[in-house]
Tab-separated table of C-alpha atoms and ligand atoms in Angstrom:
chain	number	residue	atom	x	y	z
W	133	UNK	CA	8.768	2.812	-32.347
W	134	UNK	CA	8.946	5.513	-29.287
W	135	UNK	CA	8.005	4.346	-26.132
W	136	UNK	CA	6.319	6.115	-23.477
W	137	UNK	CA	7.508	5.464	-19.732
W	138	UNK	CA	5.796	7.605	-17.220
W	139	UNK	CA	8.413	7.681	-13.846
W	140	UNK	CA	6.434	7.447	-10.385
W	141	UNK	CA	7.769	8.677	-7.414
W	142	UNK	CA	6.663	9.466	-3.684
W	143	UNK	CA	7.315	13.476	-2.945
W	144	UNK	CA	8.166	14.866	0.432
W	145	UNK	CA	4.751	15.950	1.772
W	146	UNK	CA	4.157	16.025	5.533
W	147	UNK	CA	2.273	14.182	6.882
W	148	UNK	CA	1.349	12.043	4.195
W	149	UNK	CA	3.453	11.415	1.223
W	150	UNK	CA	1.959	12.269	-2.041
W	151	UNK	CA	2.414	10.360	-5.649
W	152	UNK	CA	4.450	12.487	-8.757
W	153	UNK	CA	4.441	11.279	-12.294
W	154	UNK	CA	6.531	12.448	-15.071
W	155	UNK	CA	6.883	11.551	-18.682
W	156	UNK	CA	9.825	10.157	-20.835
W	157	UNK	CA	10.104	8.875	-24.383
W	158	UNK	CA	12.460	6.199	-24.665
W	159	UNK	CA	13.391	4.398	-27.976
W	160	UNK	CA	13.472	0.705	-27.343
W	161	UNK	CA	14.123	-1.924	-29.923
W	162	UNK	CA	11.137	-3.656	-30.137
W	163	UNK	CA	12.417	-7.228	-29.962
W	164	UNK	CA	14.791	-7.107	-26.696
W	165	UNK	CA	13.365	-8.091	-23.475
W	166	UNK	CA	13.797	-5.220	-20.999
W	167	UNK	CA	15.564	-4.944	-17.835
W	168	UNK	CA	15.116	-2.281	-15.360
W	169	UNK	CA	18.590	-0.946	-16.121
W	170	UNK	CA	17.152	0.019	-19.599
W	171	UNK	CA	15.089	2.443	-17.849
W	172	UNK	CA	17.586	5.583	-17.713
W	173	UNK	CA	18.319	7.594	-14.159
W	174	UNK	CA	16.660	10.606	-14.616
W	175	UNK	CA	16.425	14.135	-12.253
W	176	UNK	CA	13.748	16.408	-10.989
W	177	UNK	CA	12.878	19.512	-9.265
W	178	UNK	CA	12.802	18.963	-5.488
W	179	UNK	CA	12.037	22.600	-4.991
W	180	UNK	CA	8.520	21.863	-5.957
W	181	UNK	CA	8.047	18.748	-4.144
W	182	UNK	CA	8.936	19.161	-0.486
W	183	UNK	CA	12.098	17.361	-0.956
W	184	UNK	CA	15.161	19.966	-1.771
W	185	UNK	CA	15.962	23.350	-1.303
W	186	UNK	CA	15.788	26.219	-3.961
W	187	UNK	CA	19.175	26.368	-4.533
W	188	UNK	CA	20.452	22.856	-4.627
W	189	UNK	CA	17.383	21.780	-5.738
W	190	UNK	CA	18.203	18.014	-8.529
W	191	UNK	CA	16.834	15.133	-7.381
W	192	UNK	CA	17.591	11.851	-9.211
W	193	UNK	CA	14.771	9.505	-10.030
W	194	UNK	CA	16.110	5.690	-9.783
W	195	UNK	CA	14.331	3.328	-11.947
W	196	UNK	CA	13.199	0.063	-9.225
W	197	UNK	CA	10.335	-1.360	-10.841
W	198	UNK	CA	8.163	-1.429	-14.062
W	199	UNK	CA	5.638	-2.813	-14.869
W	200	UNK	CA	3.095	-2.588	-18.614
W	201	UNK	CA	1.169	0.979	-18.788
W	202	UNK	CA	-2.132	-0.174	-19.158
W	203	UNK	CA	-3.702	3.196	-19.969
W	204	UNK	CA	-1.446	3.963	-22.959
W	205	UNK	CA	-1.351	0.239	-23.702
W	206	UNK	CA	1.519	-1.548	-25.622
W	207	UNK	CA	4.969	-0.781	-25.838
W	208	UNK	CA	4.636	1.969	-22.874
W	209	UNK	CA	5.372	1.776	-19.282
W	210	UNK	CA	4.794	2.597	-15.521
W	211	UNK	CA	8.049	3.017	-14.013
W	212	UNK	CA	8.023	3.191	-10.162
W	213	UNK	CA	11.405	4.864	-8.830
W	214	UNK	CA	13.316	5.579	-5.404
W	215	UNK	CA	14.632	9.465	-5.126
W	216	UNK	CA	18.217	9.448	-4.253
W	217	UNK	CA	19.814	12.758	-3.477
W	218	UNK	CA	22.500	13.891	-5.859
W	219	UNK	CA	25.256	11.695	-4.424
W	220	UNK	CA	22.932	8.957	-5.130
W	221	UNK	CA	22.354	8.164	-1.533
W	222	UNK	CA	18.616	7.627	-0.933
W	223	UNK	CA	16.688	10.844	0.267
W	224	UNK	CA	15.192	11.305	3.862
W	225	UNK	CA	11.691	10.606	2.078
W	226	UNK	CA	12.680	7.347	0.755
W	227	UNK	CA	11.071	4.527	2.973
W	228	UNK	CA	11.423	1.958	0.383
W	229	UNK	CA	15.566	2.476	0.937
W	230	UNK	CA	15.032	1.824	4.798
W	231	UNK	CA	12.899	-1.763	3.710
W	232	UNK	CA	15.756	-2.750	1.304
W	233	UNK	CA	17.649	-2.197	4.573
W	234	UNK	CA	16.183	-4.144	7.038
W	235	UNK	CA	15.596	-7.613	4.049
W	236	UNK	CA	19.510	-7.278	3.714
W	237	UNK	CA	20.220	-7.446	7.411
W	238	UNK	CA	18.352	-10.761	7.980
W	239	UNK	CA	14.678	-9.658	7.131
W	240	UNK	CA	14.289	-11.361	4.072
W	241	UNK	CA	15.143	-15.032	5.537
W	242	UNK	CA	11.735	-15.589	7.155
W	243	UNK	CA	10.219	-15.314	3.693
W	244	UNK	CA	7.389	-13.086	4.863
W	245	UNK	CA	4.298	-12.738	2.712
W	246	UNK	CA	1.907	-9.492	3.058
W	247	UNK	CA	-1.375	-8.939	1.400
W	248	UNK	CA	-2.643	-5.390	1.871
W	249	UNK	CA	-6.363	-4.381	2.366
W	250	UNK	CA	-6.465	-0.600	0.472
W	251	UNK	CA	-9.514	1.113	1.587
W	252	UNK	CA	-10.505	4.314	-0.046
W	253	UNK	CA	-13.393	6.822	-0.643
W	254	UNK	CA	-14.397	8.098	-4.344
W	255	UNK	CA	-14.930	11.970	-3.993
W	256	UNK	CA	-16.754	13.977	-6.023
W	257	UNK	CA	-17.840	18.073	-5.123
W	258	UNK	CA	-16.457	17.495	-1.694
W	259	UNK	CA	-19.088	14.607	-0.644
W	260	UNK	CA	-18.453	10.750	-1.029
W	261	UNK	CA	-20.118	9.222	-4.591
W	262	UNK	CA	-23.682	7.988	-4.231
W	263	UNK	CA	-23.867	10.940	-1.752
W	264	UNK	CA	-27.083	13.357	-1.642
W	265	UNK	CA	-26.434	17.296	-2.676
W	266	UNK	CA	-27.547	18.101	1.217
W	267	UNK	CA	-27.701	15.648	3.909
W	268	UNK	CA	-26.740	12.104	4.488
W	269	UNK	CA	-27.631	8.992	2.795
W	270	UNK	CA	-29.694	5.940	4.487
W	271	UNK	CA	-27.623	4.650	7.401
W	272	UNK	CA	-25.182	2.031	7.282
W	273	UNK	CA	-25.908	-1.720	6.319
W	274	UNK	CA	-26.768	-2.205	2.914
W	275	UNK	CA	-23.506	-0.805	1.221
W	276	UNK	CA	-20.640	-3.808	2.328
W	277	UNK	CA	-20.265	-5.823	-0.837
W	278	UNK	CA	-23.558	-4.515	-2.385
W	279	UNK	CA	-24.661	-4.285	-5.868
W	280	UNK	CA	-27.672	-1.856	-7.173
W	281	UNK	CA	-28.111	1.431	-7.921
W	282	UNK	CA	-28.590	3.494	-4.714
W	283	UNK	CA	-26.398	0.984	-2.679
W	284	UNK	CA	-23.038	1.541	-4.440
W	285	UNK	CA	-21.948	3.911	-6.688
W	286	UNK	CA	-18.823	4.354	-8.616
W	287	UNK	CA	-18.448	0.716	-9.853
W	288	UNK	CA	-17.286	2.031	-13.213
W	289	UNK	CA	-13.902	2.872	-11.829
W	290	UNK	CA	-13.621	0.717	-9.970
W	291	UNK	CA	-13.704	-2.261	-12.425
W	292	UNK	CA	-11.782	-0.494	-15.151
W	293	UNK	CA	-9.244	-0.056	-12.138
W	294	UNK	CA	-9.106	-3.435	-11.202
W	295	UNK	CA	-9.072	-4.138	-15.072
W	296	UNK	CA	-5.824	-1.787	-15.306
W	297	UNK	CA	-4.121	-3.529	-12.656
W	298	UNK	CA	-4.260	-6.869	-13.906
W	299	UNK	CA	-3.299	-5.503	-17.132
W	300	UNK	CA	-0.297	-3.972	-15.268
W	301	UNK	CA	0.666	-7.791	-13.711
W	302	UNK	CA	0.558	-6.217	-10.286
W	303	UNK	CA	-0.624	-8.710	-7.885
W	304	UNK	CA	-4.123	-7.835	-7.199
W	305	UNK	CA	-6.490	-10.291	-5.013
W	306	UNK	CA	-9.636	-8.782	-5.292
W	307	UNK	CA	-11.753	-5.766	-4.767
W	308	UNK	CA	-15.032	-5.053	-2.623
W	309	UNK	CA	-17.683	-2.579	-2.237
W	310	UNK	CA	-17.270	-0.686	1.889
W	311	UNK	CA	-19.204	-0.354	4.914
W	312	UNK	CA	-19.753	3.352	3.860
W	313	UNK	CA	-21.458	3.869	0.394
W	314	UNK	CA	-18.898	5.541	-1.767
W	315	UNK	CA	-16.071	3.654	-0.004
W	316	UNK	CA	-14.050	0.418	-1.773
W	317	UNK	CA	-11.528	-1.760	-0.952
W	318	UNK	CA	-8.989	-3.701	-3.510
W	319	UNK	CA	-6.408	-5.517	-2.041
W	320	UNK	CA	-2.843	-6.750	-2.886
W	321	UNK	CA	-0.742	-8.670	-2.408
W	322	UNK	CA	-0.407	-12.953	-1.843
W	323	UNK	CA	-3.185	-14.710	-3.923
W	324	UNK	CA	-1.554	-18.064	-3.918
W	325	UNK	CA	-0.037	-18.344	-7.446
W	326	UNK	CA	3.216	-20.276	-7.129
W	327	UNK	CA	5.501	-18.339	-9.738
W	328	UNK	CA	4.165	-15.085	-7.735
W	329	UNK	CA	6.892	-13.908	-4.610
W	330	UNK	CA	4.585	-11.995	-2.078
W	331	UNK	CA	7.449	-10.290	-0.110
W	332	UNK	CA	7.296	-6.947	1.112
W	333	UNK	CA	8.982	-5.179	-1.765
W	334	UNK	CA	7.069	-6.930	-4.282
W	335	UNK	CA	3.573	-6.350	-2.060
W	336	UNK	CA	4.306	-2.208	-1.512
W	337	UNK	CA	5.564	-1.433	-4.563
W	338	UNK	CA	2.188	-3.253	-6.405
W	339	UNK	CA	0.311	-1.183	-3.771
W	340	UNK	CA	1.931	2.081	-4.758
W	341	UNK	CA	1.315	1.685	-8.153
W	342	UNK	CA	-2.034	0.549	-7.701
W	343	UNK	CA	-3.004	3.735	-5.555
W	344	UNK	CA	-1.480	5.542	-8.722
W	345	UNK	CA	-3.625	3.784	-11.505
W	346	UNK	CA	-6.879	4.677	-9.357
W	347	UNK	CA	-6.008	8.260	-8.432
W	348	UNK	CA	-5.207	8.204	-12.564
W	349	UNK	CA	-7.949	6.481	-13.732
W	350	UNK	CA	-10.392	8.675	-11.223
W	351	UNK	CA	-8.893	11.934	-12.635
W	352	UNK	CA	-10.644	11.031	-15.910
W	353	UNK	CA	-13.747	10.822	-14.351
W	354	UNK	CA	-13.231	14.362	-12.286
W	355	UNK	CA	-13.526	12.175	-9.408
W	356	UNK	CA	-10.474	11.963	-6.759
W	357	UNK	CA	-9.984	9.481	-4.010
W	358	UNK	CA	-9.612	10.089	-0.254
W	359	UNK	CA	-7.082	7.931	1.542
W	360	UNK	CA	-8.240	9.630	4.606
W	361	UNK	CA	-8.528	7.063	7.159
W	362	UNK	CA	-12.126	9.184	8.313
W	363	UNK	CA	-13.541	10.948	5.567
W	364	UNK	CA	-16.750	11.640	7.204
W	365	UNK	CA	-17.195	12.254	10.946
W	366	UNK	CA	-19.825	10.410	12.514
W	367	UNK	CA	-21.370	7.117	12.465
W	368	UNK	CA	-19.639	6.474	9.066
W	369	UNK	CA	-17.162	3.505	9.230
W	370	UNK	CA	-13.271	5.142	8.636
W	371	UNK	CA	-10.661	3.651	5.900
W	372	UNK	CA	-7.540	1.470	7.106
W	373	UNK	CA	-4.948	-0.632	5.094
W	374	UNK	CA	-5.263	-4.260	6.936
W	375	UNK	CA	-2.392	-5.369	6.124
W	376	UNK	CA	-1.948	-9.558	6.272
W	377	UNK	CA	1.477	-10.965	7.167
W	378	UNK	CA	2.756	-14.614	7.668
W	379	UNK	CA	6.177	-15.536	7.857
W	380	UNK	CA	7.762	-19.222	7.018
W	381	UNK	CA	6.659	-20.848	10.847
W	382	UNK	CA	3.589	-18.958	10.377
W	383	UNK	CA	2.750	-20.978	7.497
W	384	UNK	CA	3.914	-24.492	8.757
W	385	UNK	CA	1.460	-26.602	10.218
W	386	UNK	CA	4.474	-28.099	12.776
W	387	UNK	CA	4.988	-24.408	14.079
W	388	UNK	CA	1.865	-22.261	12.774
W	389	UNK	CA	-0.194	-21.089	15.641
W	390	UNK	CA	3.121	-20.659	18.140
W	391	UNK	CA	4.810	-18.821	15.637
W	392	UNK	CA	1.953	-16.610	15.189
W	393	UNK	CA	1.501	-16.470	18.959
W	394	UNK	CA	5.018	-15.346	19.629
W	395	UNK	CA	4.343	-12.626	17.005
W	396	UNK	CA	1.039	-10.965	18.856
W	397	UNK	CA	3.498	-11.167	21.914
W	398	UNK	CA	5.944	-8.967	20.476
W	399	UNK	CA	3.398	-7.094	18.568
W	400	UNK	CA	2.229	-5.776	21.532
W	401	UNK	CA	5.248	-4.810	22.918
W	402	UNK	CA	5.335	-2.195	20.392
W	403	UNK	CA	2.104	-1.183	20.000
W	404	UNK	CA	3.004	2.577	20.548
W	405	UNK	CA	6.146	2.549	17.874
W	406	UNK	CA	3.430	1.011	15.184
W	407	UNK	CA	0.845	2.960	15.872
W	408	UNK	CA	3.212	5.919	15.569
W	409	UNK	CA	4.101	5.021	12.318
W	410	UNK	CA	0.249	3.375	11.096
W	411	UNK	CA	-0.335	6.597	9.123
W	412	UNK	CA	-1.875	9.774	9.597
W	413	UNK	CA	-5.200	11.025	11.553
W	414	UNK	CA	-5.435	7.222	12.506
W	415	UNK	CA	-6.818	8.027	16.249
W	416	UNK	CA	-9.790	9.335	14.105
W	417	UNK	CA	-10.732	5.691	13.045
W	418	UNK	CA	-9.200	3.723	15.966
W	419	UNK	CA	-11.925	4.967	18.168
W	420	UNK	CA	-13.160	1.263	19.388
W	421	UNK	CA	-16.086	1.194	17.090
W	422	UNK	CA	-16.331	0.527	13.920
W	423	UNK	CA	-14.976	-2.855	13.524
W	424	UNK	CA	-11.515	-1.201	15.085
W	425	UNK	CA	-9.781	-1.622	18.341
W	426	UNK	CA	-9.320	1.950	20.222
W	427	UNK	CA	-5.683	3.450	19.587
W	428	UNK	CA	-4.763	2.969	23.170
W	429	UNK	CA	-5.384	-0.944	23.256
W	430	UNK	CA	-3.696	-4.029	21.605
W	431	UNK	CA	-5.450	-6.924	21.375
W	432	UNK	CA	-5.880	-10.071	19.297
W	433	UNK	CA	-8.367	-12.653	18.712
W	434	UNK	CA	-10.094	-14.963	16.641
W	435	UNK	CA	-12.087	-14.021	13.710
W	436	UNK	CA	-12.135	-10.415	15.686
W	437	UNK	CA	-12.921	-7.464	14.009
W	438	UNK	CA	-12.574	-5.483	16.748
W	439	UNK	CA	-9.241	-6.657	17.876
W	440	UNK	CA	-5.837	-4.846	16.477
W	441	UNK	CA	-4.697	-8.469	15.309
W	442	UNK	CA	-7.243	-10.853	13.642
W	443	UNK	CA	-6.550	-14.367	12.956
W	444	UNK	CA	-8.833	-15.280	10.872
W	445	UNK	CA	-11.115	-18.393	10.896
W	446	UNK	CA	-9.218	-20.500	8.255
W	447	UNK	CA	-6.263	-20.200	10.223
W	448	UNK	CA	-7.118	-20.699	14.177
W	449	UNK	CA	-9.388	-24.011	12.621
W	450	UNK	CA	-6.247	-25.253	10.435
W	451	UNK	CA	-3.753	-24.042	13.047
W	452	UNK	CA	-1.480	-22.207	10.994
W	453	UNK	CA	-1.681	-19.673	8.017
W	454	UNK	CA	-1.142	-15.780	8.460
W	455	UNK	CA	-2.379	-12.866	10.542
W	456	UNK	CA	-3.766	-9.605	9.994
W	457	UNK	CA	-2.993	-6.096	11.406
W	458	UNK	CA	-6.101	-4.082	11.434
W	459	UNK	CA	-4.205	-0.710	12.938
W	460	UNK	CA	-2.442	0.806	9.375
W	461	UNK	CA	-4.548	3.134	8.041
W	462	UNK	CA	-5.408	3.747	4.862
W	463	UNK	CA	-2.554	6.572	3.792
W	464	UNK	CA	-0.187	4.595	5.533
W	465	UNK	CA	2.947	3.901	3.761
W	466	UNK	CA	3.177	0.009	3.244
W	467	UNK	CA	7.082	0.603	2.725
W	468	UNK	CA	6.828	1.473	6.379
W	469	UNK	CA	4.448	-0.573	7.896
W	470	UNK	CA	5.715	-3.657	6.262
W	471	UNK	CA	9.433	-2.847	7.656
W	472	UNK	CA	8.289	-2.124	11.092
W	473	UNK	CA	6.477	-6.131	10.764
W	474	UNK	CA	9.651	-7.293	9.640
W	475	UNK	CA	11.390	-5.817	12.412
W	476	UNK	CA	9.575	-6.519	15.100
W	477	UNK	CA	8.657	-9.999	14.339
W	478	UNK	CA	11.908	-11.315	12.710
W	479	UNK	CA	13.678	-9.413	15.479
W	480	UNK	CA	16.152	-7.056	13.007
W	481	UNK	CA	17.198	-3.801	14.505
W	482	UNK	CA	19.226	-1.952	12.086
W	483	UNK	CA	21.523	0.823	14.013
W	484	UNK	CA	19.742	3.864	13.371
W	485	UNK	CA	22.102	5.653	11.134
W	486	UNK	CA	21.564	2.959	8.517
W	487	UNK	CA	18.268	4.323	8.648
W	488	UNK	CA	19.082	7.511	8.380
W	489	UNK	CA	20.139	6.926	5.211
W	490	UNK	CA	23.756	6.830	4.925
W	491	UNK	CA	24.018	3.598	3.212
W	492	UNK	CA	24.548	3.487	-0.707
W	493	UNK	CA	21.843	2.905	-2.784
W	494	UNK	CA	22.309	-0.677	-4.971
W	495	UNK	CA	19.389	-0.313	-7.134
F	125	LIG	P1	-10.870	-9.525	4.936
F	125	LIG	O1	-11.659	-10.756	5.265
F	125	LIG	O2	-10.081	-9.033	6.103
F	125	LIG	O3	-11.696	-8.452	4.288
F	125	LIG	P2	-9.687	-9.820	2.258
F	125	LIG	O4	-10.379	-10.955	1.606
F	125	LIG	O5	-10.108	-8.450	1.868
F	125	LIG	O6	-9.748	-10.013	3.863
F	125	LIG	O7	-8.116	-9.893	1.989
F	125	LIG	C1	-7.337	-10.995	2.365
F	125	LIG	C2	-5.886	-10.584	2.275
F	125	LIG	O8	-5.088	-11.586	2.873
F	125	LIG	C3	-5.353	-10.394	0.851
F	125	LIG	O9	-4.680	-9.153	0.779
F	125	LIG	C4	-4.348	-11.561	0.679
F	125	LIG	O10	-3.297	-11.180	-0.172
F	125	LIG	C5	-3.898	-11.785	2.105
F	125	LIG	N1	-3.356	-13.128	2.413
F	125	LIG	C6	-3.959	-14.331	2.248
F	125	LIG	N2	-3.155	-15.346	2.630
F	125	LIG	C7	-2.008	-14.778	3.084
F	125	LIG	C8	-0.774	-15.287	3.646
F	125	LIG	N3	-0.547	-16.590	3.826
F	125	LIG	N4	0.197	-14.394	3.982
F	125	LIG	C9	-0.021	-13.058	3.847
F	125	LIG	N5	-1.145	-12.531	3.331
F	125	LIG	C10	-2.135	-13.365	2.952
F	126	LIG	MN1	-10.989	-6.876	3.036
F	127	LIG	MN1	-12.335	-3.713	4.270
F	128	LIG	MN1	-9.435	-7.075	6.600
């Protein structure tokens, strides 16, 4: 039997990275158990993706992570890769490299958990779904976790997405219906099932794929999806990418609440270098309004939603648990935003030519 693997990678577009797919057939024997390393290297045109030159223009598609296709069904597979540059070091574009980076040099001892919080908008003729031809719709208030025609719209996809996902075995916690109608959230990431390891690698990579099963599954419908953190000016709420976080003392009742504590301090020492790195056009939704905190501030509180950090009420009653980051936006790159947690909070400052990239890639 052939099998079908189709390669994802992240391209070289500026500001925002974009998702590629390509197609292999691969000839597995149908008893063996795979392993990653059964997925071969394979190259692509860089030209024609931002991410090499004309002339010198092979890039090389590492296999890192795959996971069951669950559009072609059985037998075929999603295969999520890195893009080294032809000496197989990993390309300026590749932020999962610079993770891998910072869990070797002591990030990954903490243990830290993330759960991500993907917003998005379903577009269809330029105007969110649900949207009139001319005009707006009613104001906001009845679209957050609504149900009836008129209230939400698009429910189709996104069921059969969250269907696909689980299908997939990526780590998905749940979806919701947004503030704006058209808008939906589905998030990823730590759902408390013990044989499941909610680390950052594990977390961004599920939320990569996941962003490319509903951009695929959309396509089907002629419908794409905006990970524009504002898709419509005005008094429509904007998209972000909460993205949770708790660490080992975070989520030990001896140490809980001063671990977290000590985090928000050195959060907001670095408000600036996050917010830098939060994703794109994300002073057009940090405006101090709509359940965000302005782009200028940092601040955190209890059950906030208009704080930058939210802890939320499980955890300030119970005294230990996780935190949320409201800033990333929603085409932020979790690759990113979970290495910059890492960093600041675990206190691991790679040199900055390791992440520059001139480390070896190990797979
Ligand atoms: P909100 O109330 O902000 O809308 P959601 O219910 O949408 O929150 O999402 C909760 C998120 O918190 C999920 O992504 C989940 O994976 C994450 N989460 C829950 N517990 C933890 C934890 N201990 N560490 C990290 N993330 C967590
Ligand atoms: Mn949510
Ligand atoms: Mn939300
Ligand atoms: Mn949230």
């Amino acid at each position: 039997m052939l099998n079908l693997a189709e390669y994802v990678w992240l391209d070289g577009s500026k500001p925002v990275q974009g998702l590629r797919s390509k197609t292999r057939v691969l000839n597995f024997n149908e008893q063996k158990q795979l392993a990653i390393t059964d997925f071969p290297e394979w190259s692509f045109d860089g030209s024609s993706t931002e991410q090499a030159v004309g002339n010198d223009s092979d890039c090389i598609l590492n296999p890192v992570r795959f996971v069951k296709d669950p559009i072609r069904g059985a037998g075929n597979y999603i295969v999520l890769c890195e893009v080294l540059n032809s000496d197989k070091t990993p390309h300026i574009s590749n932020s999962r490299a610079k993770l891998r980076a910072v869990l070797e040099a002591g990030g990954a001892a903490q243990e830290a958990w993330f759960g991500f919080e993907q917003e998005y908008t379903l577009i269809k003729n330029d105007k969110p779904l649900g949207w009139p031809e001319a005009g707006y719709p009613e104001p906001q208030g009845p679209y957050y976790c609504a149900v009836g025609a008129g209230n939400v719209d698009g429910r189709t996809i996104v069921e059969e997405h969250m269907k696909a996902c689980l299908d997939a075995g990526l780590m998905l916690y749940g979806i919701n219906a947004e503030v704006m109608l058209g808008q939906w959230e589905f998030q990823i990431g730590y759902r408390g099932v013990k044989e499941e390891s909610a680390d950052a690698l594990t977390t961004s990579d599920h939320t990569w794929i996941g962003r490319w099963l509903l951009d695929r599954i959309s396509e089907d419908y002629g419908i794409s999806v905006s990970y524009h953190p504002k898709p419509v000016t005005g008094d429509w709420n904007g998209s972000g990418c909460h993205t949770n976080f708790s660490t080992i003392g975070m989520r030990d009742p001896k140490t809980g609440m001063e671990t977290i504590n000590s985090a928000i301090g050195k959060l907001e020492k670095n408000h600036q270098k996050h917010i830098d790195n939060y994703g794109s056009n994300n002073d057009m939704r940090l405006v101090g309004a709509y359940e965000t905190c302005h782009i200028s501030e940092f601040r955190a509180g209890n059950s906030d939603r208009g704080a930058s950090i939210r802890i939320p009420v499980s955890v300030y009653k119970e005294g230990y648990g996780y935190m949320e980051d409201r800033r990333p936006a929603s085409n932020c790159d979790p690759y990113i935003v979970s290495r910059l947690l890492i960093e600041t909070v675990c206190d691991i400052h790679l040199p900055s030519e390791t992440l520059d990239f001139k480390t070896a890639v190990n797979g």
